[in-house]
Short mmCIF file of C-alpha atoms in Angstrom, two decimals:
data_model
loop_
_atom_site.label_atom_id
_atom_site.label_comp_id
_atom_site.label_asym_id
_atom_site.label_seq_id
_atom_site.Cartn_x
_atom_site.Cartn_y
_atom_site.Cartn_z
CA MET H 161 0.00 0.00 0.00
CA ASN H 162 1.47 3.32 -1.03
CA VAL H 163 -0.68 5.80 0.86
CA SER H 164 -0.72 7.08 4.43
CA ARG H 165 -1.08 4.11 6.76
CA THR H 166 -2.33 6.35 9.54
CA ARG H 167 -5.21 7.61 7.43
CA LEU H 168 -5.94 4.07 6.27
CA ALA H 169 -6.09 2.76 9.82
CA LEU H 170 -8.47 5.53 10.80
CA LEU H 171 -10.70 4.81 7.82
CA ILE H 172 -10.79 1.10 8.59
CA GLY H 173 -11.85 1.93 12.12
CA LEU H 174 -14.64 4.15 10.87
CA ALA H 175 -15.83 1.77 8.18
CA GLY H 176 -15.76 -1.42 10.16
CA GLY H 177 -15.75 -0.41 13.82
CA LEU H 178 -12.35 -2.07 14.20
CA LEU H 179 -11.17 -2.42 17.79
CA LEU H 180 -7.73 -3.80 18.48
CA ALA H 181 -8.35 -5.31 21.90
CA LEU H 182 -9.35 -8.87 22.69
CA VAL H 183 -12.90 -9.26 23.91
CA VAL H 184 -14.20 -11.51 26.66
CA VAL H 185 -17.22 -13.54 25.69
CA SER H 186 -19.98 -13.70 28.28
CA PRO H 187 -20.79 -17.21 29.56
CA MET H 188 -23.45 -18.83 27.44
CA LEU H 189 -26.37 -20.90 28.67
CA LEU H 190 -27.43 -23.97 26.72
CA ILE H 191 -31.19 -23.82 26.20
CA SER H 192 -33.82 -25.69 24.27
CA MET H 193 -36.96 -24.44 22.61
CA PRO H 194 -40.35 -25.24 24.13
CA SER H 195 -42.33 -27.86 22.23
CA PHE H 196 -44.84 -25.40 20.78
CA LEU H 197 -41.95 -23.58 19.06
CA SER H 198 -40.05 -26.55 17.66
CA GLU H 199 -42.55 -29.02 16.24
CA GLY H 200 -43.08 -29.87 12.61
CA ARG H 201 -39.88 -28.46 11.08
CA THR H 202 -36.95 -30.20 9.48
CA SER H 203 -33.56 -28.88 8.43
CA ILE H 204 -33.11 -28.01 4.75
CA ASP H 205 -29.75 -26.87 3.45
CA CYS H 206 -29.70 -24.18 0.81
CA ALA H 207 -27.45 -25.11 -2.11
CA ASP H 208 -24.68 -22.69 -2.95
CA THR H 209 -25.00 -21.86 -6.62
CA ALA H 210 -22.10 -19.39 -6.79
CA GLN H 211 -19.75 -19.99 -9.69
CA VAL H 212 -16.05 -19.28 -9.61
CA GLU H 213 -14.77 -17.04 -12.40
CA GLU H 214 -12.38 -19.05 -14.57
CA ALA H 215 -8.73 -18.01 -14.58
CA SER H 216 -7.29 -16.66 -17.82
CA ASP H 217 -4.08 -17.93 -19.36
CA SER H 218 -2.49 -14.72 -18.12
CA ALA H 219 -3.49 -15.56 -14.56
CA THR H 220 -2.22 -19.13 -14.59
CA ALA H 221 1.06 -17.97 -16.13
CA ASP H 222 1.60 -15.13 -13.66
CA ILE H 223 0.20 -16.41 -10.35
CA PRO H 224 2.10 -19.13 -8.44
CA ALA H 225 -0.06 -22.26 -8.26
CA ASN H 226 -0.30 -22.25 -4.46
CA TYR H 227 -1.35 -18.59 -4.43
CA LEU H 228 -3.94 -19.12 -7.17
CA GLU H 229 -5.47 -21.97 -5.16
CA LEU H 230 -5.59 -19.80 -2.03
CA TYR H 231 -7.15 -16.84 -3.83
CA LYS H 232 -9.91 -19.09 -5.17
CA GLU H 233 -10.40 -21.00 -1.92
CA HIS H 234 -10.66 -17.99 0.38
CA GLY H 235 -12.49 -15.83 -2.15
CA ASP H 236 -15.16 -18.52 -2.42
CA LYS H 237 -15.24 -19.09 1.35
CA ILE H 238 -15.71 -15.42 2.25
CA GLY H 239 -17.71 -14.41 -0.82
CA VAL H 240 -15.45 -12.01 -2.71
CA GLN H 241 -14.06 -12.16 -6.24
CA TRP H 242 -10.93 -14.33 -6.27
CA ASN H 243 -9.45 -12.30 -9.13
CA ILE H 244 -9.80 -9.10 -7.06
CA LEU H 245 -7.91 -10.82 -4.24
CA ALA H 246 -5.28 -11.95 -6.72
CA ALA H 247 -5.01 -8.46 -8.19
CA VAL H 248 -4.41 -7.01 -4.72
CA GLY H 249 -1.70 -9.62 -4.14
CA LYS H 250 -0.12 -8.74 -7.49
CA ARG H 251 -0.23 -5.00 -6.90
CA GLU H 252 1.11 -5.21 -3.35
CA THR H 253 3.98 -7.73 -3.57
CA ASP H 254 3.79 -9.59 -6.89
CA HIS H 255 2.24 -12.55 -5.04
CA GLY H 256 4.92 -12.54 -2.37
CA ARG H 257 7.83 -12.46 -4.82
CA SER H 258 8.84 -8.90 -4.00
CA LYS H 259 12.10 -8.56 -2.07
CA LEU H 260 11.19 -5.21 -0.56
CA PRO H 261 11.27 -4.81 3.25
CA GLY H 262 8.27 -6.21 5.10
CA VAL H 263 7.23 -8.84 2.60
CA ARG H 264 8.93 -11.85 4.21
CA SER H 265 9.98 -10.39 7.56
CA GLY H 266 9.81 -7.15 9.49
CA THR H 267 7.75 -4.25 8.14
CA ASN H 268 8.15 -1.55 5.57
CA SER H 269 8.49 2.12 6.52
CA ALA H 270 4.71 2.41 6.98
CA GLY H 271 4.45 -0.61 9.29
CA ALA H 272 2.94 -3.01 6.73
CA ALA H 273 3.95 -6.63 6.35
CA GLY H 274 3.35 -9.85 4.46
CA PRO H 275 2.26 -10.69 0.92
CA MET H 276 -0.98 -8.72 1.27
CA GLN H 277 0.69 -5.81 3.10
CA PHE H 278 -1.34 -5.55 6.29
CA LEU H 279 -0.62 -2.90 8.87
CA ILE H 280 0.63 -4.80 11.89
CA SER H 281 -1.75 -2.71 14.00
CA THR H 282 -4.78 -3.98 12.05
CA TRP H 283 -3.44 -7.55 12.15
CA GLY H 284 -3.49 -7.52 15.94
CA GLY H 285 -0.30 -5.77 16.95
CA LYS H 286 1.94 -8.74 16.24
CA ALA H 287 3.00 -10.51 13.06
CA ARG H 288 2.06 -13.89 14.52
CA ILE H 289 -0.88 -14.11 16.90
CA PRO H 290 -3.15 -16.91 18.18
CA VAL H 291 -6.52 -16.68 16.49
CA SER H 292 -9.76 -17.44 18.30
CA SER H 293 -13.44 -16.65 17.90
CA THR H 294 -13.05 -13.78 20.40
CA PHE H 295 -10.32 -11.99 18.47
CA ASN H 296 -11.32 -8.66 16.97
CA GLY H 297 -9.13 -7.91 13.99
CA TYR H 298 -8.02 -9.18 10.59
CA ALA H 299 -5.47 -11.75 11.80
CA SER H 300 -6.74 -14.97 10.21
CA ASP H 301 -5.93 -18.66 10.30
CA GLY H 302 -6.09 -19.85 6.72
CA ASP H 303 -4.24 -23.13 7.21
CA GLY H 304 -5.81 -24.37 10.44
CA ASP H 305 -2.75 -24.16 12.71
CA GLY H 306 -4.40 -21.78 15.17
CA ILE H 307 -1.99 -18.95 14.35
CA GLY H 308 -2.59 -15.85 12.26
CA ASP H 309 0.77 -15.27 10.56
CA VAL H 310 0.89 -12.11 8.45
CA TYR H 311 3.74 -13.61 6.36
CA ASN H 312 1.87 -16.86 5.68
CA PRO H 313 0.04 -16.56 2.32
CA ALA H 314 -2.85 -18.74 3.52
CA ASP H 315 -3.45 -16.50 6.54
CA ALA H 316 -2.80 -13.20 4.78
CA ILE H 317 -5.07 -13.94 1.82
CA LEU H 318 -7.90 -15.01 4.11
CA GLY H 319 -7.42 -11.80 6.12
CA ALA H 320 -7.53 -9.72 2.94
CA ALA H 321 -10.72 -11.47 1.83
CA ARG H 322 -12.33 -10.72 5.17
CA MET H 323 -11.26 -7.08 5.00
CA LEU H 324 -12.67 -6.63 1.49
CA LYS H 325 -15.90 -8.35 2.48
CA ARG H 326 -16.26 -6.21 5.57
CA ASN H 327 -15.95 -3.04 3.53
CA GLY H 328 -18.37 -3.71 0.68
CA ALA H 329 -17.19 -6.55 -1.56
CA PRO H 330 -18.37 -8.24 -3.65
CA GLU H 331 -21.15 -5.83 -4.63
CA ASN H 332 -19.25 -2.60 -4.01
CA VAL H 333 -15.76 -3.80 -4.73
CA ARG H 334 -14.41 -0.35 -5.63
CA GLN H 335 -15.37 0.97 -2.22
CA ALA H 336 -13.76 -2.05 -0.56
CA LEU H 337 -10.53 -1.51 -2.50
CA PHE H 338 -10.56 2.18 -1.63
CA VAL H 339 -10.67 1.26 2.06
CA TYR H 340 -7.82 -1.22 1.49
CA ASN H 341 -5.66 1.56 0.07
CA ARG H 342 -7.12 5.05 0.06
CA ALA H 343 -6.41 6.08 -3.54
CA TRP H 344 -8.65 5.80 -6.57
CA TRP H 345 -5.67 5.24 -8.86
CA TYR H 346 -4.93 2.14 -6.78
CA VAL H 347 -8.53 0.96 -7.20
CA ASP H 348 -8.29 1.43 -10.97
CA GLN H 349 -5.01 -0.47 -11.16
CA VAL H 350 -6.32 -3.42 -9.12
CA GLU H 351 -9.48 -3.66 -11.20
CA GLU H 352 -7.44 -3.63 -14.42
CA ILE H 353 -5.27 -6.49 -13.17
CA ALA H 354 -8.37 -8.38 -12.03
CA ARG H 355 -9.89 -8.11 -15.51
CA LYS H 356 -6.75 -9.61 -17.05
CA TYR H 357 -6.86 -12.47 -14.55
CA ALA H 358 -10.45 -13.39 -15.41
CA LYS H 359 -11.11 -15.50 -18.47
CA SER H 360 -14.16 -13.36 -19.18
CA GLY H 361 -12.09 -10.19 -18.91
CA ASP H 362 -14.48 -8.78 -16.33
CA VAL H 363 -14.87 -8.20 -12.59
CA LYS H 364 -18.09 -10.01 -11.88
CA VAL H 365 -20.07 -10.02 -8.67
CA PRO H 366 -20.21 -13.70 -7.60
CA PRO H 367 -23.77 -14.94 -8.07
CA GLN H 368 -25.70 -15.45 -4.85
CA ALA H 369 -27.89 -18.42 -4.09
CA GLU H 370 -31.03 -18.67 -6.20
CA GLU H 371 -34.03 -16.69 -4.93
CA GLU H 372 -35.97 -19.91 -4.38
CA CYS H 373 -33.37 -20.59 -1.70
CA ASP H 374 -35.41 -18.20 0.47
CA ASP H 375 -38.17 -20.78 0.49
CA SER H 376 -35.75 -23.40 1.79
CA LEU H 377 -34.56 -21.10 4.55
CA VAL H 378 -38.12 -20.38 5.61
CA GLU H 379 -39.15 -24.03 5.39
CA ALA H 380 -36.16 -25.03 7.52
CA ALA H 381 -37.15 -22.61 10.31
CA PRO H 382 -37.65 -24.36 13.68
CA SER H 383 -41.22 -23.02 14.00
CA ASP H 384 -43.94 -21.19 12.13
CA VAL H 385 -43.14 -18.08 14.19
CA VAL H 386 -39.49 -18.13 13.13
CA ALA H 387 -40.60 -18.76 9.54
CA LYS H 388 -42.62 -15.52 9.63
CA ILE H 389 -39.64 -13.63 11.08
CA LEU H 390 -37.31 -14.94 8.38
CA GLN H 391 -39.79 -14.32 5.58
CA PHE H 392 -40.08 -10.65 6.52
CA ALA H 393 -36.34 -10.19 7.13
CA LEU H 394 -35.26 -11.80 3.84
CA ALA H 395 -37.71 -9.59 1.95
CA GLN H 396 -35.79 -6.51 3.14
CA ARG H 397 -32.59 -7.43 1.29
CA GLY H 398 -31.40 -4.74 -1.08
CA LYS H 399 -32.84 -1.89 1.00
CA PRO H 400 -30.40 0.74 2.28
CA TYR H 401 -29.00 1.15 5.77
CA LEU H 402 -30.38 4.09 7.75
CA TRP H 403 -29.30 4.79 11.32
CA GLY H 404 -32.41 4.62 13.48
CA GLY H 405 -34.42 3.21 10.59
CA THR H 406 -37.26 0.77 11.22
CA GLY H 407 -38.63 0.69 7.68
CA PRO H 408 -40.39 0.35 5.49
CA ASP H 409 -37.80 1.77 3.07
CA ALA H 410 -34.60 1.56 5.17
CA PHE H 411 -33.36 0.02 8.41
CA ASP H 412 -30.44 -0.10 10.77
CA CYS H 413 -29.09 -3.36 12.21
CA SER H 414 -31.46 -3.68 15.15
CA GLY H 415 -34.31 -1.96 13.32
CA VAL H 416 -34.74 -4.68 10.71
CA ILE H 417 -34.76 -7.33 13.44
CA TYR H 418 -37.26 -5.35 15.51
CA ALA H 419 -39.51 -5.03 12.45
CA ALA H 420 -39.13 -8.73 11.58
CA TYR H 421 -40.29 -9.77 15.04
CA ARG H 422 -43.19 -7.31 14.87
CA SER H 423 -44.24 -8.91 11.60
CA ALA H 424 -44.75 -12.13 13.58
CA GLY H 425 -46.78 -10.28 16.24
CA LEU H 426 -43.96 -10.06 18.77
CA SER H 427 -42.45 -7.09 20.57
CA ILE H 428 -38.74 -6.99 21.45
CA PRO H 429 -36.47 -4.04 22.31
CA ARG H 430 -35.72 -1.63 19.48
CA THR H 431 -31.96 -1.12 19.85
CA THR H 432 -28.93 -3.40 19.84
CA PHE H 433 -28.14 -2.30 23.40
CA GLY H 434 -31.62 -3.39 24.47
CA GLN H 435 -31.71 -6.59 22.44
CA TRP H 436 -28.44 -7.99 23.86
CA PRO H 437 -29.65 -8.47 27.47
CA PHE H 438 -33.22 -9.28 26.38
CA GLY H 439 -32.71 -12.72 24.86
CA VAL H 440 -31.46 -15.81 26.67
CA LYS H 441 -27.80 -16.51 25.92
CA VAL H 442 -27.13 -19.45 23.58
CA LEU H 443 -23.95 -21.51 23.32
CA GLU H 444 -21.99 -21.01 20.12
CA GLY H 445 -22.83 -23.92 17.86
CA GLU H 446 -26.35 -24.20 19.32
CA GLU H 447 -27.70 -21.10 17.58
CA GLN H 448 -30.79 -21.51 15.39
CA PRO H 449 -32.59 -19.44 12.77
CA GLY H 450 -34.37 -16.59 14.51
CA ASP H 451 -31.62 -16.15 17.08
CA LEU H 452 -29.52 -12.98 17.21
CA VAL H 453 -25.75 -12.76 16.80
CA PHE H 454 -23.91 -9.79 18.33
CA PHE H 455 -20.60 -8.08 17.56
CA ASN H 456 -18.22 -5.86 19.47
CA SER H 457 -18.32 -3.16 16.83
CA GLY H 458 -18.64 0.58 16.99
CA PRO H 459 -17.44 3.43 19.25
CA GLY H 460 -17.99 2.89 22.96
CA THR H 461 -19.00 -0.76 22.66
CA SER H 462 -17.51 -3.76 24.42
CA ALA H 463 -18.02 -7.48 24.98
CA ASN H 464 -20.70 -6.63 27.54
CA ASN H 465 -22.22 -3.88 25.43
CA PRO H 466 -22.11 -4.96 21.75
CA GLY H 467 -22.95 -2.39 19.12
CA HIS H 468 -23.96 -4.49 16.12
CA VAL H 469 -26.46 -7.32 15.66
CA GLY H 470 -27.54 -9.71 12.91
CA LEU H 471 -30.40 -12.17 12.53
CA VAL H 472 -29.37 -15.83 12.16
CA VAL H 473 -31.07 -17.26 9.06
CA SER H 474 -29.16 -20.56 8.84
CA LYS H 475 -26.03 -22.10 10.31
CA GLY H 476 -23.19 -19.64 9.73
CA LYS H 477 -25.38 -17.08 7.91
CA MET H 478 -27.11 -13.93 9.09
CA LEU H 479 -29.16 -11.12 7.65
CA GLU H 480 -27.68 -7.75 8.56
CA ALA H 481 -27.99 -4.04 7.93
CA ARG H 482 -24.38 -3.11 8.56
CA CYS H 483 -23.59 0.53 7.88
CA ARG H 484 -24.28 3.31 5.40
CA LEU H 485 -21.10 2.60 3.40
CA CYS H 486 -21.31 -1.20 3.65
CA GLY H 487 -23.88 -1.75 0.92
CA PRO H 488 -27.53 -2.77 1.18
CA ILE H 489 -29.15 -5.16 3.64
CA LYS H 490 -27.98 -8.67 2.76
CA VAL H 491 -27.21 -12.18 3.98
CA THR H 492 -23.60 -12.56 5.06
CA SER H 493 -21.40 -14.97 7.01
CA TYR H 494 -21.07 -14.39 10.73
CA GLU H 495 -18.45 -17.12 11.02
CA ALA H 496 -16.01 -14.95 9.05
CA ARG H 497 -16.19 -12.16 11.64
CA GLY H 498 -13.55 -12.07 14.35
CA ASN H 499 -15.37 -9.67 16.68
CA ARG H 500 -18.35 -11.88 17.48
CA VAL H 501 -19.55 -11.59 21.08
CA GLY H 502 -22.30 -14.19 21.31
CA PHE H 503 -25.81 -15.34 20.49
CA THR H 504 -29.19 -14.83 22.15
CA ARG H 505 -32.68 -16.25 21.68
CA PRO H 506 -35.38 -13.58 22.14
CA LEU H 507 -38.06 -16.26 21.82
CA GLN H 508 -37.00 -17.58 25.23
CA ASN H 509 -37.55 -14.28 27.00
CA PRO H 510 -40.48 -14.67 29.49
CA ASP H 511 -42.32 -11.68 28.01
CA VAL H 512 -42.08 -13.14 24.50
CA LEU H 513 -43.23 -16.55 25.76
CA GLU H 514 -46.33 -14.83 27.14
CA GLN H 515 -46.86 -13.03 23.83
CA LEU H 516 -46.63 -16.35 22.00
CA LYS H 517 -49.21 -17.94 24.26
CA LYS H 518 -51.61 -15.07 23.61
CA LEU H 519 -51.06 -15.38 19.86
CA GLN H 520 -51.97 -19.04 20.07
CA ASN H 521 -54.93 -18.42 22.36
CA PRO H 522 -56.24 -14.82 22.03
CA SER H 523 -58.77 -15.43 24.82
CA LEU H 524 -56.00 -15.59 27.47
#
């Protein structure tokens, strides 16, 4: 990256709510759903219909085989264009072949390191750092050894994919690249390289799952109530983010969830700060569609006061309204986020249980 690292770090913090401290996850309570909420539903997986852009002859000739495999693997995993990832790797260090300071060891004059040129501060303060679900940063473990090594191509490429995704890719890839390196000439250069790497000669947005997949998500809901919540929430995709918005034309992160629950006849707190203590805590791995997933993101937030929330729609996936510059409301991966705080189940709150009973028997 050839622009001011200080300005870049500030922009990343603004765009993604990046905090550099480790967070402490609150103890989770394992709970089960009452019988009237969990009967008559079976799990249906939604097929991933995304297609990987084929590599051009230019790409296969220029990109080392192990790097090409990693660009495709992590691009597909996170949901960003592999050829954009590859173009960043080319522009930054010629896929790790550069002999400039900071590529294989140490840092350059701006404090950046590794084949994808991460600021050490945004990687976690160290070049090699243990990676866990509570870590809040871009340090990533792309090879499964438990360590985020900024010099390891597998780790660095996964971290770059997560950073691009967090800042607008794949839909708004130019914005994501601008955050990666705050210069429009850089964005233009990366896109030009990406076009040469694609057999089609284009920078395509990876196709999302077919729209009929929504039906599968709704049908797989653990109850009719959750199905109604998901049906409303999924219908809001493509609408813009608006701080304080509760629809119908725009929402913020907690607003779309509040409105989705209201569509099912249920009342929950309006804000993220209210929703976090409202639901019963759920163990990671036990979350279900309809549950909420929270993140330590935003000024003044912490592990005990998360500032961002998404609605779980299937294992590993959530619907979220992220921020004004992050693109429209969409389904994203919560497993790819390192600043996750925990999960809650509003449907287990005593007040909601009473609301559900009244919905089933209005005479109560």
